[in-house]
Short mmCIF file of C-alpha atoms and ligand atoms in Angstrom, two decimals:
data_model
loop_
_atom_site.label_atom_id
_atom_site.label_comp_id
_atom_site.label_asym_id
_atom_site.label_seq_id
_atom_site.Cartn_x
_atom_site.Cartn_y
_atom_site.Cartn_z
CA MET A 1185 30.37 -19.90 -30.16
CA LYS A 1186 30.28 -16.24 -29.33
CA LEU A 1187 26.81 -16.02 -30.84
CA ARG A 1188 25.70 -19.03 -28.85
CA LEU A 1189 27.07 -17.69 -25.62
CA SER A 1190 25.32 -14.32 -26.06
CA LEU A 1191 22.09 -16.14 -27.02
CA PHE A 1192 22.46 -18.30 -23.88
CA LEU A 1193 23.15 -15.22 -21.70
CA LEU A 1194 20.16 -13.41 -23.24
CA LEU A 1195 17.90 -16.31 -22.65
CA SER A 1196 19.02 -16.98 -19.16
CA CYS A 1197 18.74 -13.20 -18.26
CA GLN A 1198 15.26 -13.04 -19.68
CA SER A 1199 14.17 -16.14 -17.69
CA LEU A 1200 15.71 -14.66 -14.57
CA PHE A 1201 13.71 -11.43 -14.89
CA ALA A 1202 10.65 -13.41 -15.96
CA GLN A 1203 11.01 -15.41 -12.66
CA ASP A 1204 11.02 -12.14 -10.69
CA SER A 1205 7.92 -10.89 -12.42
CA VAL A 1206 6.22 -14.28 -12.01
CA TYR A 1207 6.87 -14.14 -8.24
CA ALA A 1208 5.63 -10.48 -8.00
CA ARG A 1209 2.51 -11.37 -9.90
CA ARG A 1210 1.90 -14.39 -7.70
CA ILE A 1211 2.24 -12.26 -4.59
CA VAL A 1212 -0.14 -9.52 -5.90
CA ASP A 1213 -2.64 -12.20 -7.03
CA THR A 1214 -2.44 -13.78 -3.57
CA LEU A 1215 -2.73 -10.69 -1.48
CA THR A 1216 -5.72 -9.39 -3.51
CA SER A 1217 -7.61 -12.69 -3.37
CA ARG A 1218 -10.92 -12.99 -1.49
CA TYR A 1219 -9.24 -15.00 1.25
CA PHE A 1220 -7.34 -11.85 2.36
CA TRP A 1221 -10.53 -9.78 2.11
CA GLY A 1222 -8.76 -6.46 1.38
CA ARG A 1223 -6.26 -6.90 4.22
CA GLY A 1224 -8.53 -5.09 6.67
CA TYR A 1225 -10.74 -5.59 9.69
CA THR A 1226 -13.32 -8.21 8.77
CA ASN A 1227 -12.67 -11.97 8.10
CA ASP A 1228 -9.31 -11.57 9.72
CA GLY A 1229 -7.98 -10.07 6.42
CA MET A 1230 -5.07 -8.18 7.89
CA GLY A 1231 -4.12 -11.05 10.24
CA LYS A 1232 -4.02 -13.57 7.33
CA ALA A 1233 -1.82 -11.17 5.39
CA ALA A 1234 0.55 -10.75 8.32
CA ARG A 1235 0.86 -14.50 8.69
CA PHE A 1236 1.44 -14.93 4.96
CA ILE A 1237 4.25 -12.36 4.79
CA THR A 1238 5.86 -13.76 7.89
CA SER A 1239 5.89 -17.21 6.49
CA GLU A 1240 7.44 -15.96 3.19
CA PHE A 1241 10.12 -14.10 5.18
CA LYS A 1242 10.91 -17.22 7.14
CA SER A 1243 11.08 -19.32 3.96
CA PHE A 1244 13.76 -16.92 2.62
CA GLY A 1245 15.82 -17.49 5.80
CA LEU A 1246 15.48 -13.93 7.16
CA GLN A 1247 15.91 -13.25 10.89
CA PRO A 1248 13.34 -11.43 13.03
CA LEU A 1249 14.54 -7.82 13.53
CA SER A 1250 13.65 -7.93 17.23
CA GLY A 1251 15.70 -11.11 17.67
CA LYS A 1252 12.72 -13.17 18.64
CA ASP A 1253 9.48 -12.29 16.92
CA PHE A 1254 8.75 -11.10 13.34
CA VAL A 1255 5.69 -9.21 14.48
CA GLN A 1256 5.89 -5.91 16.33
CA PRO A 1257 2.36 -5.74 17.82
CA PHE A 1258 0.23 -2.65 18.36
CA THR A 1259 -3.46 -1.77 18.45
CA TYR A 1260 -5.87 0.93 17.37
CA ASN A 1261 -9.60 1.60 17.07
CA ALA A 1262 -11.51 1.20 13.81
CA ASN A 1263 -14.99 1.95 12.60
CA ILE A 1264 -15.86 -1.08 10.44
CA TYR A 1265 -18.79 -2.37 8.36
CA PRO A 1266 -19.04 -6.18 8.88
CA GLY A 1267 -22.63 -6.81 8.05
CA LYS A 1268 -25.59 -5.18 6.09
CA MET A 1269 -24.71 -2.70 3.37
CA LYS A 1270 -27.96 -1.99 1.54
CA VAL A 1271 -28.82 1.25 -0.23
CA ALA A 1272 -31.76 1.85 -2.53
CA ILE A 1273 -32.30 5.26 -4.21
CA ASN A 1274 -35.66 5.99 -5.88
CA GLY A 1275 -36.53 2.32 -5.20
CA ILE A 1276 -33.60 0.92 -7.13
CA ASP A 1277 -31.05 -1.19 -5.24
CA LEU A 1278 -27.49 -0.05 -5.64
CA LYS A 1279 -24.32 -2.12 -5.76
CA PRO A 1280 -21.89 -1.50 -2.83
CA GLY A 1281 -18.44 -0.38 -3.98
CA VAL A 1282 -19.56 0.09 -7.62
CA ASP A 1283 -22.56 2.46 -7.27
CA PHE A 1284 -21.91 3.78 -3.78
CA ILE A 1285 -19.68 3.77 -0.72
CA VAL A 1286 -20.47 4.60 2.81
CA SER A 1287 -18.20 7.41 4.02
CA PRO A 1288 -15.86 5.83 6.56
CA GLU A 1289 -16.82 7.99 9.53
CA SER A 1290 -20.48 7.10 9.14
CA MET A 1291 -22.50 5.39 11.82
CA GLY A 1292 -24.88 2.53 10.85
CA VAL A 1293 -28.45 3.32 10.05
CA LYS A 1294 -31.75 1.62 9.07
CA ALA A 1295 -34.31 3.92 7.59
CA ASP A 1296 -36.69 4.68 4.73
CA GLY A 1297 -37.59 8.22 3.76
CA LYS A 1298 -37.73 11.13 1.38
CA LEU A 1299 -34.66 13.07 0.29
CA GLN A 1300 -34.49 16.88 0.02
CA GLN A 1301 -32.05 18.49 -2.37
CA LYS A 1302 -29.67 20.93 -0.68
CA ASP A 1303 -27.46 21.84 -3.62
CA SER A 1304 -26.57 20.30 -6.98
CA VAL A 1305 -24.72 17.41 -5.42
CA THR A 1306 -26.16 17.08 -1.85
CA PHE A 1307 -29.32 15.41 -0.68
CA LEU A 1308 -30.58 15.12 2.96
CA ASP A 1309 -33.29 13.06 4.68
CA ALA A 1310 -35.84 14.87 6.86
CA GLU A 1311 -33.91 14.49 10.14
CA HIS A 1312 -30.60 15.47 8.51
CA ARG A 1313 -29.03 12.28 9.70
CA ILE A 1314 -28.45 10.87 6.23
CA VAL A 1315 -26.45 12.68 3.63
CA VAL A 1316 -26.24 11.54 0.00
CA LEU A 1317 -23.49 13.10 -2.10
CA LEU A 1318 -23.07 12.75 -5.80
CA GLN A 1319 -19.48 12.04 -6.81
CA ASN A 1320 -17.55 11.67 -10.04
CA LYS A 1321 -15.36 8.99 -8.47
CA LEU A 1322 -15.76 6.84 -5.40
CA THR A 1323 -12.78 6.86 -3.03
CA TRP A 1324 -13.04 4.88 0.20
CA SER A 1325 -10.97 5.14 3.33
CA VAL A 1326 -10.94 4.00 7.02
CA GLU A 1327 -11.62 5.97 10.15
CA GLN A 1328 -10.91 5.18 13.82
CA ALA A 1329 -14.21 6.62 15.14
CA ALA A 1330 -17.86 7.13 14.02
CA SER A 1331 -19.70 10.43 13.74
CA ASP A 1332 -23.48 10.92 14.49
CA TYR A 1333 -24.58 10.82 10.82
CA THR A 1334 -24.41 8.48 7.76
CA ALA A 1335 -22.88 9.89 4.55
CA ILE A 1336 -23.27 7.98 1.35
CA ASP A 1337 -21.17 8.76 -1.70
CA LEU A 1338 -23.10 7.96 -4.81
CA ASP A 1339 -21.50 7.58 -8.24
CA LYS A 1340 -23.25 10.02 -10.61
CA LYS A 1341 -23.33 7.32 -13.31
CA ALA A 1342 -25.39 4.99 -11.01
CA ILE A 1343 -28.58 7.10 -11.21
CA THR A 1344 -30.61 8.54 -14.02
CA LYS A 1345 -33.09 10.59 -12.01
CA THR A 1346 -32.66 13.13 -9.16
CA PRO A 1347 -32.52 11.15 -5.85
CA SER A 1348 -35.91 11.69 -4.13
CA SER A 1349 -36.21 8.69 -1.78
CA ILE A 1350 -33.85 6.41 0.09
CA SER A 1351 -34.02 3.02 1.79
CA VAL A 1352 -30.89 2.26 3.73
CA ASP A 1353 -29.72 -0.60 6.07
CA ILE A 1354 -26.07 -0.26 7.04
CA GLU A 1355 -24.45 -1.90 10.08
CA ASN A 1356 -21.28 -0.50 11.56
CA LYS A 1357 -19.13 -1.51 14.57
CA ILE A 1358 -16.36 0.19 16.49
CA ILE A 1359 -13.56 -2.23 17.21
CA LYS A 1360 -11.64 -1.14 20.35
CA ASP A 1361 -7.99 -1.99 20.27
CA PHE A 1362 -7.89 -3.84 17.01
CA LYS A 1363 -4.88 -6.11 17.24
CA THR A 1364 -2.34 -6.00 14.42
CA GLY A 1365 1.43 -5.57 13.93
CA ASN A 1366 4.31 -4.60 11.71
CA ILE A 1367 6.30 -7.51 10.18
CA CYS A 1368 10.00 -6.72 10.75
CA ALA A 1369 12.74 -8.93 9.28
CA MET A 1370 16.51 -8.62 8.68
CA VAL A 1371 19.56 -9.99 6.77
CA ARG A 1372 22.63 -9.27 8.94
CA GLY A 1373 25.34 -7.14 7.40
CA THR A 1374 28.75 -8.71 6.67
CA ALA A 1375 30.88 -5.62 7.46
CA LYS A 1376 28.78 -3.13 9.36
CA PRO A 1377 25.91 -5.06 10.95
CA ASP A 1378 24.94 -2.14 13.12
CA SER A 1379 24.20 0.12 10.14
CA PHE A 1380 20.92 -0.41 8.34
CA ILE A 1381 19.27 -0.04 4.96
CA VAL A 1382 15.51 -0.22 5.46
CA LEU A 1383 12.98 -1.20 2.78
CA THR A 1384 9.31 -0.71 3.71
CA ALA A 1385 5.77 -1.21 2.38
CA HIS A 1386 2.39 -1.21 4.12
CA TYR A 1387 0.50 -4.43 3.81
CA ASP A 1388 -2.90 -3.33 5.25
CA HIS A 1389 -5.62 -1.92 2.95
CA LEU A 1390 -9.26 -0.95 3.48
CA GLY A 1391 -10.74 -4.40 4.03
CA GLY A 1392 -14.44 -5.03 3.42
CA MET A 1393 -17.47 -2.72 3.16
CA GLY A 1394 -20.36 -4.91 4.18
CA ALA A 1395 -20.38 -8.73 4.19
CA ASP A 1396 -20.09 -9.11 0.37
CA THR A 1397 -17.75 -6.35 -0.85
CA TYR A 1398 -13.97 -6.04 -0.35
CA PHE A 1399 -11.34 -3.68 -1.66
CA PRO A 1400 -8.47 -5.74 -3.21
CA GLY A 1401 -5.82 -3.01 -3.07
CA ALA A 1402 -3.60 -4.35 -5.81
CA ASN A 1403 -1.67 -1.20 -6.54
CA ASP A 1404 -2.27 0.01 -2.91
CA ASN A 1405 -0.25 -1.77 -1.76
CA ALA A 1406 0.07 -5.52 -2.78
CA SER A 1407 2.46 -3.99 -5.35
CA GLY A 1408 4.80 -2.44 -2.81
CA VAL A 1409 4.66 -5.52 -0.58
CA SER A 1410 5.56 -7.79 -3.50
CA GLN A 1411 8.55 -5.50 -4.30
CA VAL A 1412 9.80 -5.58 -0.65
CA MET A 1413 9.31 -9.38 -0.57
CA SER A 1414 11.24 -9.85 -3.82
CA LEU A 1415 14.04 -7.61 -2.48
CA ALA A 1416 14.03 -9.67 0.78
CA LYS A 1417 14.33 -12.81 -1.21
CA TYR A 1418 17.21 -11.39 -3.19
CA TYR A 1419 19.18 -9.99 -0.24
CA ALA A 1420 18.71 -13.23 1.76
CA LYS A 1421 20.80 -14.81 -0.98
CA HIS A 1422 23.11 -11.74 -1.35
CA PRO A 1423 23.91 -10.29 2.09
CA GLN A 1424 25.34 -6.77 1.96
CA ARG A 1425 27.97 -4.98 4.10
CA TYR A 1426 25.17 -3.23 5.95
CA SER A 1427 22.25 -5.00 7.58
CA MET A 1428 19.23 -5.14 5.31
CA VAL A 1429 15.87 -4.57 7.09
CA PHE A 1430 12.41 -5.29 5.63
CA ILE A 1431 9.28 -3.94 7.27
CA CYS A 1432 5.73 -4.42 6.21
CA PHE A 1433 3.62 -1.93 8.14
CA ALA A 1434 0.01 -2.32 9.28
CA GLY A 1435 -2.45 0.57 9.85
CA GLU A 1436 -1.21 2.83 6.99
CA GLU A 1437 -4.65 3.42 5.69
CA ALA A 1438 -5.94 4.42 9.11
CA GLY A 1439 -3.32 7.23 9.32
CA LEU A 1440 0.32 5.96 9.05
CA LEU A 1441 -0.28 4.13 12.39
CA GLY A 1442 2.15 1.25 11.89
CA SER A 1443 5.07 3.42 10.83
CA MET A 1444 4.29 6.00 13.49
CA TYR A 1445 4.40 3.12 16.07
CA PHE A 1446 7.73 1.87 14.78
CA ALA A 1447 9.28 5.34 14.72
CA GLU A 1448 8.21 5.81 18.40
CA HIS A 1449 9.31 2.23 19.33
CA PRO A 1450 12.17 1.46 16.96
CA LEU A 1451 13.70 -2.02 17.07
CA MET A 1452 17.12 -0.51 16.22
CA PRO A 1453 18.57 2.94 16.84
CA LEU A 1454 17.02 5.25 14.24
CA ALA A 1455 20.31 7.06 14.04
CA ASN A 1456 21.91 3.90 12.62
CA ILE A 1457 19.58 3.90 9.55
CA ARG A 1458 21.75 4.89 6.67
CA PHE A 1459 18.70 5.15 4.28
CA LEU A 1460 15.10 4.07 4.17
CA ILE A 1461 13.11 3.48 1.01
CA ASN A 1462 9.30 3.22 1.29
CA LEU A 1463 7.24 1.58 -1.55
CA ASP A 1464 3.61 2.26 -1.90
CA LEU A 1465 1.72 2.28 -5.32
CA GLU A 1466 4.35 0.46 -7.36
CA GLY A 1467 2.28 -1.35 -9.98
CA THR A 1468 2.55 1.00 -13.02
CA GLY A 1469 5.44 3.20 -14.21
CA GLU A 1470 4.98 3.96 -17.87
CA GLU A 1471 5.49 7.60 -16.97
CA GLY A 1472 8.34 6.88 -14.52
CA ILE A 1473 8.46 7.35 -10.76
CA THR A 1474 8.18 10.22 -8.26
CA VAL A 1475 10.58 10.46 -5.38
CA VAL A 1476 9.23 12.13 -2.21
CA ASN A 1477 11.97 13.81 -0.11
CA ALA A 1478 14.16 14.28 -3.26
CA THR A 1479 14.67 17.92 -2.41
CA ILE A 1480 15.73 17.07 1.21
CA TYR A 1481 18.38 14.65 0.08
CA PRO A 1482 19.65 16.10 -3.23
CA LYS A 1483 22.95 14.12 -3.19
CA GLU A 1484 21.17 10.84 -2.91
CA PHE A 1485 18.54 11.91 -5.44
CA GLU A 1486 21.25 12.81 -7.99
CA GLN A 1487 22.84 9.41 -7.39
CA LEU A 1488 19.45 7.71 -7.94
CA LYS A 1489 18.93 9.68 -11.24
CA LYS A 1490 22.45 8.77 -12.38
CA LEU A 1491 21.94 5.08 -11.73
CA ASN A 1492 18.64 5.18 -13.53
CA THR A 1493 20.18 6.72 -16.61
CA GLN A 1494 23.13 4.28 -16.56
CA GLY A 1495 20.88 1.30 -16.23
CA HIS A 1496 18.33 2.54 -18.78
CA TYR A 1497 15.63 1.69 -16.26
CA LEU A 1498 12.66 4.07 -15.80
CA TYR A 1499 11.35 6.57 -18.24
CA LYS A 1500 11.82 9.43 -15.74
CA VAL A 1501 12.64 10.04 -12.11
CA TYR A 1502 10.69 13.04 -10.80
CA SER A 1503 11.63 15.04 -7.79
CA ARG A 1504 9.17 15.97 -5.03
CA GLY A 1505 9.56 17.63 -1.62
CA LYS A 1506 8.50 16.50 1.74
CA ALA A 1507 5.01 15.01 1.87
CA PRO A 1508 3.14 13.17 4.67
CA ASN A 1509 1.56 10.78 2.20
CA SER A 1510 2.96 7.34 3.26
CA ASP A 1511 5.01 5.47 5.81
CA HIS A 1512 8.37 7.25 5.17
CA TYR A 1513 6.88 10.34 6.88
CA PRO A 1514 7.19 9.42 10.60
CA PHE A 1515 10.81 8.56 9.90
CA THR A 1516 11.43 11.80 8.02
CA GLU A 1517 10.06 13.64 11.05
CA LYS A 1518 12.65 11.85 13.15
CA GLY A 1519 15.49 12.87 10.86
CA VAL A 1520 15.95 9.43 9.23
CA PRO A 1521 17.14 9.78 5.60
CA ALA A 1522 14.28 8.37 3.51
CA PHE A 1523 12.83 8.34 -0.02
CA TYR A 1524 9.25 7.40 -0.83
CA MET A 1525 9.05 6.25 -4.43
CA TYR A 1526 5.78 5.63 -6.39
CA THR A 1527 5.20 4.74 -9.99
CA MET A 1528 3.48 7.12 -12.44
CA GLY A 1529 1.08 6.63 -15.38
CA GLY A 1530 -1.30 3.76 -16.22
CA ILE A 1531 -4.41 2.65 -14.41
CA LYS A 1532 -6.00 5.29 -12.18
CA ALA A 1533 -7.88 2.99 -9.82
CA TYR A 1534 -7.38 4.17 -6.18
CA HIS A 1535 -9.13 3.26 -3.00
CA ASP A 1536 -11.89 1.69 -5.01
CA VAL A 1537 -13.01 -1.83 -5.86
CA PHE A 1538 -11.35 -1.52 -9.31
CA ASP A 1539 -7.79 -1.60 -7.88
CA ILE A 1540 -7.38 -5.25 -8.93
CA SER A 1541 -4.50 -7.45 -9.96
CA LYS A 1542 -5.88 -8.26 -13.39
CA THR A 1543 -5.59 -4.64 -14.62
CA LEU A 1544 -2.41 -3.77 -12.78
CA PRO A 1545 0.44 -3.95 -15.35
CA LEU A 1546 3.51 -4.34 -13.01
CA ASN A 1547 5.30 -3.20 -16.19
CA GLU A 1548 8.21 -1.47 -14.47
CA TYR A 1549 8.52 -4.00 -11.71
CA ASN A 1550 12.01 -5.30 -12.84
CA HIS A 1551 13.37 -1.84 -13.57
CA LEU A 1552 12.42 -0.54 -10.21
CA PHE A 1553 13.88 -3.60 -8.51
CA LYS A 1554 17.23 -3.10 -10.26
CA LEU A 1555 17.30 0.59 -9.53
CA ILE A 1556 16.80 -0.08 -5.83
CA VAL A 1557 19.53 -2.73 -5.81
CA ASP A 1558 21.92 -0.32 -7.60
CA PHE A 1559 21.09 2.48 -5.20
CA VAL A 1560 21.56 0.30 -2.07
CA GLY A 1561 24.89 -0.84 -3.48
CA ALA A 1562 26.02 2.79 -4.10
CA GLU A 1563 24.92 3.93 -0.63
CA THR A 1564 26.61 1.14 1.24
CA ARG A 1565 29.92 1.02 -0.61
ZN1 LIG B 2472 -1.18 2.93 0.27
#
């Protein structure tokens, strides 16, 4: 009987965790699919992602943080590449995203010409309006404005001979006041509803580069969004003493714009936030996690490490100081107690077309989930 009971418990626990992982994988698969087009500026990618996250939050029974609308709207400018994206070097057509990227501050250009070598990695056209740079790794980004030149990062592995000629046709467009918004939801606290635990992740990524190439952003940051959504689902069923807030930010890749906007226009008094946890790059973890702001909040960091050891969760919890590297930062600057946790080890794809769901392990997903639940429990006791 005892054996049967333990076996039953073991099986039911396993299926419970398996369910969580299945949900997380489904969310990462969904958000990285072509339909969402890298959650950026073309094909309404970011807008589609916002509506998907909102509908999930609603289906869990969460309330809008503002009281009436899940979306906190804001706008910003973006330099985007909606159309042609053709580059040929030495007469050979190159593959966007794989062989080359256009540097995100570049203006569009249509030209054919010779290239002159400036140094071992830099090549210029005759008018010095086109720069070709040889890179070991391609890393894309997004800019709000365009410069007066076009820079093309070329993967060294894509060419066999020294670049001597270029044929290029790239279209850019400045979008003024691109409309987007932060998705803000809440589960009201049972004892102290005016005190808040906030769990955040940015849902935007880089979008598309040309009409045929998009950046899926599985680790960055479909992984963090899936974790926040799983936690939201969990807390909707298990309300806490404090109010639990879930925010998916837009505009992170363009310079922490969504979190900056929220910190300037908070939907609750920032002084009432007991703690904020930001999740960005959560899809690996074989080497543990790093905690930004650990040195600013040593008591909470010790608590986190203790809970990790007790629960036998992650391989290691590393301490890091203050860093302006994700959406916790605008809150840190306002004095809101916050950690930013990211997973370590595993696949190194970052801001490139290889950051895909298929190769993202999500191997520490359940451990991280449980560590956060334990930490929230300890901080709101
Ligand atoms: Zn990110």
